[in-house]
Tab-separated table of C-alpha atoms in Angstrom:
chain	number	residue	atom	x	y	z
A	16	UNK	CA	0.000	0.000	0.000
A	17	UNK	CA	2.831	2.296	0.822
A	18	UNK	CA	4.357	1.501	-2.550
A	19	UNK	CA	1.129	2.291	-4.405
A	20	UNK	CA	0.731	5.609	-2.568
A	21	UNK	CA	4.288	6.555	-3.449
A	22	UNK	CA	3.644	5.715	-7.098
A	23	UNK	CA	0.423	7.744	-7.170
A	24	UNK	CA	2.192	10.677	-5.540
A	25	UNK	CA	4.941	10.665	-8.172
A	26	UNK	CA	2.433	10.485	-11.028
A	27	UNK	CA	0.463	13.377	-9.542
A	28	UNK	CA	3.624	15.443	-9.133
A	29	UNK	CA	4.602	14.797	-12.744
A	30	UNK	CA	1.165	15.983	-13.911
A	31	UNK	CA	1.530	19.155	-11.835
A	32	UNK	CA	4.985	19.831	-13.245
A	33	UNK	CA	3.750	19.316	-16.804
A	34	UNK	CA	0.809	21.623	-16.121
A	35	UNK	CA	3.068	24.324	-14.661
A	36	UNK	CA	5.517	24.046	-17.561
A	37	UNK	CA	2.632	24.312	-20.005
A	38	UNK	CA	1.243	27.370	-18.263
A	39	UNK	CA	4.699	28.957	-18.170
A	40	UNK	CA	5.183	28.413	-21.901
A	41	UNK	CA	1.689	29.738	-22.610
A	42	UNK	CA	2.352	32.893	-20.570
A	43	UNK	CA	5.711	33.418	-22.295
A	44	UNK	CA	4.129	32.987	-25.713
A	45	UNK	CA	1.309	35.369	-24.795
A	46	UNK	CA	3.739	38.007	-23.532
A	47	UNK	CA	5.874	37.712	-26.653
A	48	UNK	CA	2.808	37.894	-28.897
A	49	UNK	CA	1.347	40.875	-27.033
A	50	UNK	CA	4.687	42.650	-27.061
A	51	UNK	CA	4.978	42.050	-30.790
A	52	UNK	CA	1.412	43.247	-31.340
A	53	UNK	CA	2.003	46.425	-29.357
A	54	UNK	CA	5.218	47.055	-31.215
A	55	UNK	CA	3.584	46.529	-34.603
A	56	UNK	CA	0.786	48.979	-33.783
A	57	UNK	CA	2.719	51.729	-31.978
A	58	UNK	CA	0.754	54.866	-32.810
A	59	UNK	CA	1.405	58.561	-32.237
A	60	UNK	CA	-1.460	61.051	-32.105
A	61	UNK	CA	-0.910	64.660	-33.194
A	62	UNK	CA	-3.160	67.709	-32.904
A	63	UNK	CA	-2.292	70.885	-34.793
A	64	UNK	CA	-3.823	74.307	-35.322
A	65	UNK	CA	-2.822	77.266	-37.445
A	66	UNK	CA	-2.209	80.929	-36.761
A	67	UNK	CA	-2.855	82.190	-33.247
A	68	UNK	CA	-3.249	85.968	-32.831
A	69	UNK	CA	-4.296	86.512	-29.231
A	70	UNK	CA	-6.049	89.652	-27.969
A	71	UNK	CA	-3.757	91.553	-25.619
A	72	UNK	CA	-6.609	91.982	-23.157
A	73	UNK	CA	-8.955	89.064	-22.622
A	74	UNK	CA	-11.101	88.791	-19.510
A	75	UNK	CA	-12.177	85.359	-18.304
A	76	UNK	CA	-9.990	83.754	-20.940
A	77	UNK	CA	-10.853	80.219	-19.766
A	78	UNK	CA	-14.418	80.744	-20.984
A	79	UNK	CA	-13.129	81.330	-24.514
A	80	UNK	CA	-11.309	78.003	-24.722
A	81	UNK	CA	-13.014	75.644	-22.264
A	82	UNK	CA	-15.114	73.857	-24.896
A	83	UNK	CA	-11.978	73.096	-26.931
A	84	UNK	CA	-9.653	71.731	-24.277
A	85	UNK	CA	-10.714	68.094	-24.717
A	86	UNK	CA	-9.418	68.151	-28.298
A	87	UNK	CA	-5.871	68.870	-27.135
A	88	UNK	CA	-5.092	65.527	-25.529
A	89	UNK	CA	-2.770	64.091	-28.176
A	90	UNK	CA	0.808	62.912	-27.777
A	91	UNK	CA	1.840	66.171	-29.467
A	92	UNK	CA	-0.184	69.401	-29.602
A	93	UNK	CA	1.209	72.059	-31.949
A	94	UNK	CA	0.294	75.506	-33.280
A	95	UNK	CA	1.700	78.663	-34.870
A	96	UNK	CA	2.307	81.582	-32.495
A	97	UNK	CA	1.774	84.525	-34.854
A	98	UNK	CA	3.668	87.158	-32.890
A	99	UNK	CA	5.731	87.860	-29.771
A	100	UNK	CA	4.759	87.538	-26.126
A	101	UNK	CA	6.063	90.814	-24.746
A	102	UNK	CA	5.337	94.051	-22.919
A	103	UNK	CA	7.627	95.983	-25.254
A	104	UNK	CA	6.148	99.157	-26.744
A	105	UNK	CA	8.768	99.629	-29.472
A	106	UNK	CA	7.555	98.078	-32.723
A	107	UNK	CA	9.674	97.499	-35.802
A	108	UNK	CA	6.669	97.931	-38.097
A	109	UNK	CA	4.800	100.953	-39.363
A	110	UNK	CA	1.483	99.977	-37.824
A	111	UNK	CA	-0.089	103.258	-38.945
A	112	UNK	CA	-0.510	101.668	-42.371
A	113	UNK	CA	-3.891	99.986	-42.843
A	114	UNK	CA	-2.152	96.936	-44.359
A	115	UNK	CA	0.638	96.647	-41.802
A	116	UNK	CA	-0.062	94.841	-38.544
A	117	UNK	CA	2.202	94.644	-35.508
A	118	UNK	CA	1.103	91.834	-33.205
A	119	UNK	CA	2.044	91.277	-29.582
A	120	UNK	CA	0.515	89.111	-26.903
A	121	UNK	CA	0.149	89.588	-23.166
A	122	UNK	CA	2.774	87.902	-20.966
A	123	UNK	CA	0.105	87.731	-18.261
A	124	UNK	CA	-2.405	85.553	-20.079
A	125	UNK	CA	-0.965	84.129	-23.320
A	126	UNK	CA	1.415	81.587	-21.720
A	127	UNK	CA	-1.446	80.487	-19.459
A	128	UNK	CA	-3.742	79.911	-22.439
A	129	UNK	CA	-1.088	77.913	-24.292
A	130	UNK	CA	-0.448	75.796	-21.209
A	131	UNK	CA	-4.172	75.393	-20.539
A	132	UNK	CA	-4.595	73.969	-24.037
A	133	UNK	CA	-1.679	71.605	-23.404
A	134	UNK	CA	0.540	72.810	-26.240
A	135	UNK	CA	3.860	71.003	-26.371
A	136	UNK	CA	5.421	73.248	-29.008
A	137	UNK	CA	4.610	76.378	-31.017
A	138	UNK	CA	6.093	77.694	-34.248
A	139	UNK	CA	7.912	80.986	-33.661
A	140	UNK	CA	9.295	81.494	-37.174
A	141	UNK	CA	6.871	83.729	-39.049
A	142	UNK	CA	6.428	87.256	-40.395
A	143	UNK	CA	5.311	88.633	-37.015
A	144	UNK	CA	7.934	87.021	-34.772
A	145	UNK	CA	10.045	90.187	-34.745
A	146	UNK	CA	7.218	92.759	-34.707
A	147	UNK	CA	8.774	94.079	-31.492
A	148	UNK	CA	12.379	93.436	-32.394
A	149	UNK	CA	14.964	91.217	-30.771
A	150	UNK	CA	13.641	92.093	-27.323
A	151	UNK	CA	10.129	90.967	-28.167
A	152	UNK	CA	11.401	87.746	-29.712
A	153	UNK	CA	13.666	86.939	-26.766
A	154	UNK	CA	10.824	87.730	-24.367
A	155	UNK	CA	8.746	85.162	-26.236
A	156	UNK	CA	11.348	82.445	-25.799
A	157	UNK	CA	11.658	83.213	-22.097
A	158	UNK	CA	7.908	83.146	-21.458
A	159	UNK	CA	7.543	79.869	-23.343
A	160	UNK	CA	10.368	78.359	-21.320
A	161	UNK	CA	8.643	79.297	-18.069
A	162	UNK	CA	5.602	77.206	-19.010
A	163	UNK	CA	7.688	74.411	-20.576
A	164	UNK	CA	6.472	74.903	-24.138
A	165	UNK	CA	9.089	74.346	-26.825
A	166	UNK	CA	9.762	76.957	-29.535
A	167	UNK	CA	9.797	75.525	-33.061
A	168	UNK	CA	11.637	77.061	-35.997
A	169	UNK	CA	14.813	78.617	-34.630
A	170	UNK	CA	17.525	78.760	-37.292
A	171	UNK	CA	19.454	75.493	-37.670
A	172	UNK	CA	17.536	74.195	-34.671
A	173	UNK	CA	15.533	71.026	-34.125
A	174	UNK	CA	12.802	70.659	-31.500
A	175	UNK	CA	12.869	67.153	-30.046
A	176	UNK	CA	10.436	65.013	-28.110
A	177	UNK	CA	10.489	61.418	-26.895
A	178	UNK	CA	7.287	59.415	-27.228
A	179	UNK	CA	7.582	55.840	-26.044
A	180	UNK	CA	10.974	54.715	-27.305
A	181	UNK	CA	10.788	56.869	-30.439
A	182	UNK	CA	12.637	60.109	-31.110
A	183	UNK	CA	10.406	62.788	-32.653
A	184	UNK	CA	11.990	65.808	-34.352
A	185	UNK	CA	10.179	68.970	-35.468
A	186	UNK	CA	11.759	71.486	-37.842
A	187	UNK	CA	10.217	74.895	-38.465
A	188	UNK	CA	10.586	76.751	-41.775
A	189	UNK	CA	9.675	80.251	-42.950
A	190	UNK	CA	10.384	82.442	-46.007
A	191	UNK	CA	13.297	84.330	-44.445
A	192	UNK	CA	17.039	83.780	-44.119
A	193	UNK	CA	16.696	84.805	-40.467
A	194	UNK	CA	15.121	81.393	-39.911
A	195	UNK	CA	15.226	78.097	-41.839
A	196	UNK	CA	14.337	79.452	-45.275
A	197	UNK	CA	11.739	77.352	-47.091
A	198	UNK	CA	12.500	79.183	-50.357
A	199	UNK	CA	15.863	77.405	-50.402
A	200	UNK	CA	14.592	73.940	-51.210
A	201	UNK	CA	18.059	72.406	-51.513
A	202	UNK	CA	18.937	73.574	-47.997
A	203	UNK	CA	15.543	72.477	-46.655
A	204	UNK	CA	15.961	68.992	-48.108
A	205	UNK	CA	19.508	68.670	-46.797
A	206	UNK	CA	18.477	69.797	-43.316
A	207	UNK	CA	15.586	67.333	-43.142
A	208	UNK	CA	17.759	64.488	-44.425
A	209	UNK	CA	20.410	65.106	-41.757
A	210	UNK	CA	17.813	65.354	-38.987
A	211	UNK	CA	16.144	62.105	-40.077
A	212	UNK	CA	19.436	60.232	-39.680
A	213	UNK	CA	19.235	60.637	-35.895
A	214	UNK	CA	15.460	60.598	-35.356
A	215	UNK	CA	12.625	58.156	-35.919
A	216	UNK	CA	9.877	60.566	-36.963
A	217	UNK	CA	10.241	64.045	-38.483
A	218	UNK	CA	7.563	66.747	-38.611
A	219	UNK	CA	8.018	69.839	-40.771
A	220	UNK	CA	5.971	72.850	-39.640
A	221	UNK	CA	6.173	75.778	-42.050
A	222	UNK	CA	4.860	79.318	-42.368
A	223	UNK	CA	4.543	80.302	-46.003
A	224	UNK	CA	2.466	81.072	-49.054
A	225	UNK	CA	0.323	84.027	-49.950
A	226	UNK	CA	-2.584	85.004	-47.721
A	227	UNK	CA	-6.179	86.143	-47.629
A	228	UNK	CA	-9.516	85.260	-49.186
A	229	UNK	CA	-7.953	84.251	-52.521
A	230	UNK	CA	-5.170	82.131	-51.023
A	231	UNK	CA	-7.145	78.921	-50.534
A	232	UNK	CA	-5.897	77.030	-53.585
A	233	UNK	CA	-2.538	75.258	-53.953
A	234	UNK	CA	-0.499	75.167	-57.152
A	235	UNK	CA	3.021	74.111	-58.046
A	236	UNK	CA	4.365	77.648	-58.347
A	237	UNK	CA	6.089	80.347	-56.332
A	238	UNK	CA	3.625	82.391	-54.303
A	239	UNK	CA	3.878	86.127	-53.713
A	240	UNK	CA	2.162	88.495	-51.326
A	241	UNK	CA	2.673	91.890	-52.876
A	242	UNK	CA	6.264	91.720	-54.081
A	243	UNK	CA	7.369	89.320	-51.356
A	244	UNK	CA	8.440	85.828	-52.397
A	245	UNK	CA	6.750	83.429	-49.983
A	246	UNK	CA	7.927	80.204	-51.532
A	247	UNK	CA	6.671	77.386	-53.708
A	248	UNK	CA	4.849	75.553	-50.947
A	249	UNK	CA	3.843	72.612	-53.130
A	250	UNK	CA	7.424	71.923	-54.259
A	251	UNK	CA	8.752	72.510	-50.744
A	252	UNK	CA	6.356	70.014	-49.139
A	253	UNK	CA	7.181	67.311	-51.668
A	254	UNK	CA	10.923	67.929	-51.376
A	255	UNK	CA	11.058	67.632	-47.585
A	256	UNK	CA	9.050	64.406	-47.701
A	257	UNK	CA	11.443	63.041	-50.327
A	258	UNK	CA	14.227	63.964	-47.883
A	259	UNK	CA	12.644	62.089	-44.966
A	260	UNK	CA	9.858	64.190	-43.433
A	261	UNK	CA	6.873	62.148	-42.257
A	262	UNK	CA	4.298	64.899	-41.704
A	263	UNK	CA	4.110	68.429	-43.135
A	264	UNK	CA	1.984	71.097	-41.440
A	265	UNK	CA	1.410	74.534	-42.940
A	266	UNK	CA	0.395	77.951	-41.655
A	267	UNK	CA	0.450	81.510	-42.956
A	268	UNK	CA	-2.325	82.035	-45.537
A	269	UNK	CA	-4.887	82.822	-42.781
A	270	UNK	CA	-7.328	80.565	-44.616
A	271	UNK	CA	-7.691	76.815	-44.831
A	272	UNK	CA	-6.057	74.894	-47.657
A	273	UNK	CA	-6.528	71.309	-48.723
A	274	UNK	CA	-4.722	68.101	-47.837
A	275	UNK	CA	-2.508	65.724	-49.756
A	276	UNK	CA	-1.177	62.243	-49.073
A	277	UNK	CA	2.228	61.976	-50.746
A	278	UNK	CA	4.143	58.697	-50.521
A	279	UNK	CA	2.097	57.762	-47.456
A	280	UNK	CA	2.937	61.052	-45.710
A	281	UNK	CA	0.312	63.673	-44.928
A	282	UNK	CA	0.495	67.325	-45.978
A	283	UNK	CA	-1.819	69.971	-44.485
A	284	UNK	CA	-1.028	72.969	-46.693
A	285	UNK	CA	-2.664	75.495	-44.371
A	286	UNK	CA	-4.326	75.002	-41.005
A	287	UNK	CA	-5.978	78.422	-41.272
A	288	UNK	CA	-6.467	80.652	-38.254
A	289	UNK	CA	-7.178	79.373	-34.778
A	290	UNK	CA	-7.233	82.546	-32.674
A	291	UNK	CA	-8.097	85.875	-34.313
A	292	UNK	CA	-7.905	89.452	-33.083
A	293	UNK	CA	-7.086	92.941	-34.284
A	294	UNK	CA	-7.462	93.676	-37.963
A	295	UNK	CA	-7.580	90.082	-39.192
A	296	UNK	CA	-10.691	89.496	-41.271
A	297	UNK	CA	-13.193	86.737	-40.550
A	298	UNK	CA	-15.472	87.485	-43.493
A	299	UNK	CA	-16.880	84.625	-45.518
A	300	UNK	CA	-14.572	81.636	-45.845
A	301	UNK	CA	-12.017	83.294	-43.562
A	302	UNK	CA	-14.316	82.397	-40.660
A	303	UNK	CA	-13.916	78.684	-41.394
A	304	UNK	CA	-11.211	76.829	-39.529
A	305	UNK	CA	-10.482	73.550	-37.812
A	306	UNK	CA	-8.485	71.610	-35.292
A	307	UNK	CA	-6.553	68.993	-37.258
A	308	UNK	CA	-5.776	65.607	-35.746
A	309	UNK	CA	-3.946	62.621	-37.162
A	310	UNK	CA	-2.505	59.258	-36.180
A	311	UNK	CA	0.672	57.676	-37.538
A	312	UNK	CA	2.124	54.199	-37.182
A	313	UNK	CA	5.563	54.844	-35.670
A	314	UNK	CA	6.958	51.547	-36.927
A	315	UNK	CA	6.175	52.209	-40.581
A	316	UNK	CA	5.908	56.022	-40.317
A	317	UNK	CA	2.756	55.836	-42.423
A	318	UNK	CA	-0.354	57.969	-42.009
A	319	UNK	CA	-3.234	55.937	-40.566
A	320	UNK	CA	-6.178	58.318	-40.235
A	321	UNK	CA	-7.093	61.900	-39.497
A	322	UNK	CA	-9.885	64.032	-38.097
A	323	UNK	CA	-11.191	67.552	-38.669
A	324	UNK	CA	-12.801	69.354	-35.740
A	325	UNK	CA	-14.707	72.243	-37.396
A	326	UNK	CA	-14.164	75.691	-35.870
A	327	UNK	CA	-16.171	78.881	-36.423
A	328	UNK	CA	-14.255	82.169	-36.124
A	329	UNK	CA	-17.048	84.568	-37.086
A	330	UNK	CA	-17.058	86.028	-33.543
A	331	UNK	CA	-13.213	86.141	-33.582
A	332	UNK	CA	-13.286	83.579	-30.785
A	333	UNK	CA	-12.756	79.922	-31.725
A	334	UNK	CA	-16.037	78.071	-31.324
A	335	UNK	CA	-17.043	74.550	-32.250
A	336	UNK	CA	-19.013	74.775	-35.477
A	337	UNK	CA	-22.001	72.476	-35.098
A	338	UNK	CA	-22.919	73.076	-38.747
A	339	UNK	CA	-19.525	71.581	-39.707
A	340	UNK	CA	-18.979	74.007	-42.599
A	341	UNK	CA	-15.217	73.449	-42.642
A	342	UNK	CA	-15.589	69.796	-43.616
A	343	UNK	CA	-17.085	70.209	-47.118
A	344	UNK	CA	-14.848	73.250	-47.610
A	345	UNK	CA	-11.697	71.211	-46.909
A	346	UNK	CA	-12.969	68.391	-49.089
A	347	UNK	CA	-13.431	70.870	-51.949
A	348	UNK	CA	-9.932	72.275	-51.415
A	349	UNK	CA	-8.394	68.797	-51.288
A	350	UNK	CA	-10.081	67.879	-54.567
A	351	UNK	CA	-8.625	71.063	-56.111
A	352	UNK	CA	-5.066	70.059	-55.238
A	353	UNK	CA	-5.391	66.686	-56.942
A	354	UNK	CA	-7.378	67.925	-59.941
A	355	UNK	CA	-5.182	70.913	-60.790
A	356	UNK	CA	-1.795	69.414	-59.936
A	357	UNK	CA	-2.213	65.716	-60.771
A	358	UNK	CA	-5.340	65.603	-62.950
A	359	UNK	CA	-6.636	62.844	-60.703
A	360	UNK	CA	-8.998	62.169	-57.843
A	361	UNK	CA	-7.623	62.227	-54.269
A	362	UNK	CA	-6.168	59.149	-52.594
A	363	UNK	CA	-7.719	60.360	-49.334
A	364	UNK	CA	-11.315	61.180	-48.488
A	365	UNK	CA	-13.153	63.152	-45.811
A	366	UNK	CA	-16.535	61.941	-44.602
A	367	UNK	CA	-19.411	64.055	-43.280
A	368	UNK	CA	-18.095	63.815	-39.708
A	369	UNK	CA	-14.619	65.018	-40.640
A	370	UNK	CA	-12.856	61.662	-40.573
A	371	UNK	CA	-9.933	61.510	-43.002
A	372	UNK	CA	-9.045	58.127	-44.436
A	373	UNK	CA	-7.011	56.577	-47.221
A	374	UNK	CA	-8.807	55.600	-50.424
A	375	UNK	CA	-7.622	52.452	-52.175
A	376	UNK	CA	-7.083	52.927	-55.891
């Protein structure tokens, strides 16, 4: 009897060991599979808006932005700061001219608004950055630093972020030799190529192109505002993607422009205005804007999907547009880019809710 009990005990122990080994192997396989699945679907979310011209005085500023804050919860939130944050009273522009604007934003409230909306970086290379000279520009950098928001677009400079185990680089361009000059396409391509060598994902954020009511269309040609050369935005965007850029975001025309998917990389040619004040017009189509969102696969660096959040600027305060007028407008503008530049239909589409997706051809 003792012998039989010993034999039964050994057999039971062997079964337990086999069971434990099996469970261990199953857990290991599951962990490896899950790790592989997570790695193969590593996604970055990006939210971007266009030109921000803040009122210098704005009471109860939270009330103006509270309905928008939930849209700024991406891995990266970006925008164009269209002027300096400064108390300086010495402008470098002749603001007495009806067509010449000198912008400046309050150091008391503007950094708080940017932080409230969870901006990670803002473009500081544009035609209003030096409206109050070197002092105004340096003030801007200091105020941004205090609220831990990165400036984008300093000459020969790269703004870097880490998301997961990926290195994200953002390069800002503008039509001036004082910054990274988008008119010099050879330089722009070289710069992007060098930056891509040391980074996993590269975003190009530019300020360029003509502006105003008639600036909504995109063509493969140099654009002028008055006599000022503001670059061939179409050629620039394609060149930086050829050099390694993964996403191209545009600002400057003060009106929305269409989208393009080029070699699997997304181009937003103009994000329009996001915050408007002073003499900026909001008549007609200039009142239409959006918050742009997109997702990318960080392992393939390919665009996955996007989203348009329609914004109404008719009151000069950004408001959610429940009538969604920006969506058909952006669809029209996207169709224009493909029709006039490629004589084809788009390889992306925008549905009635503002979802942007790839179209199989």
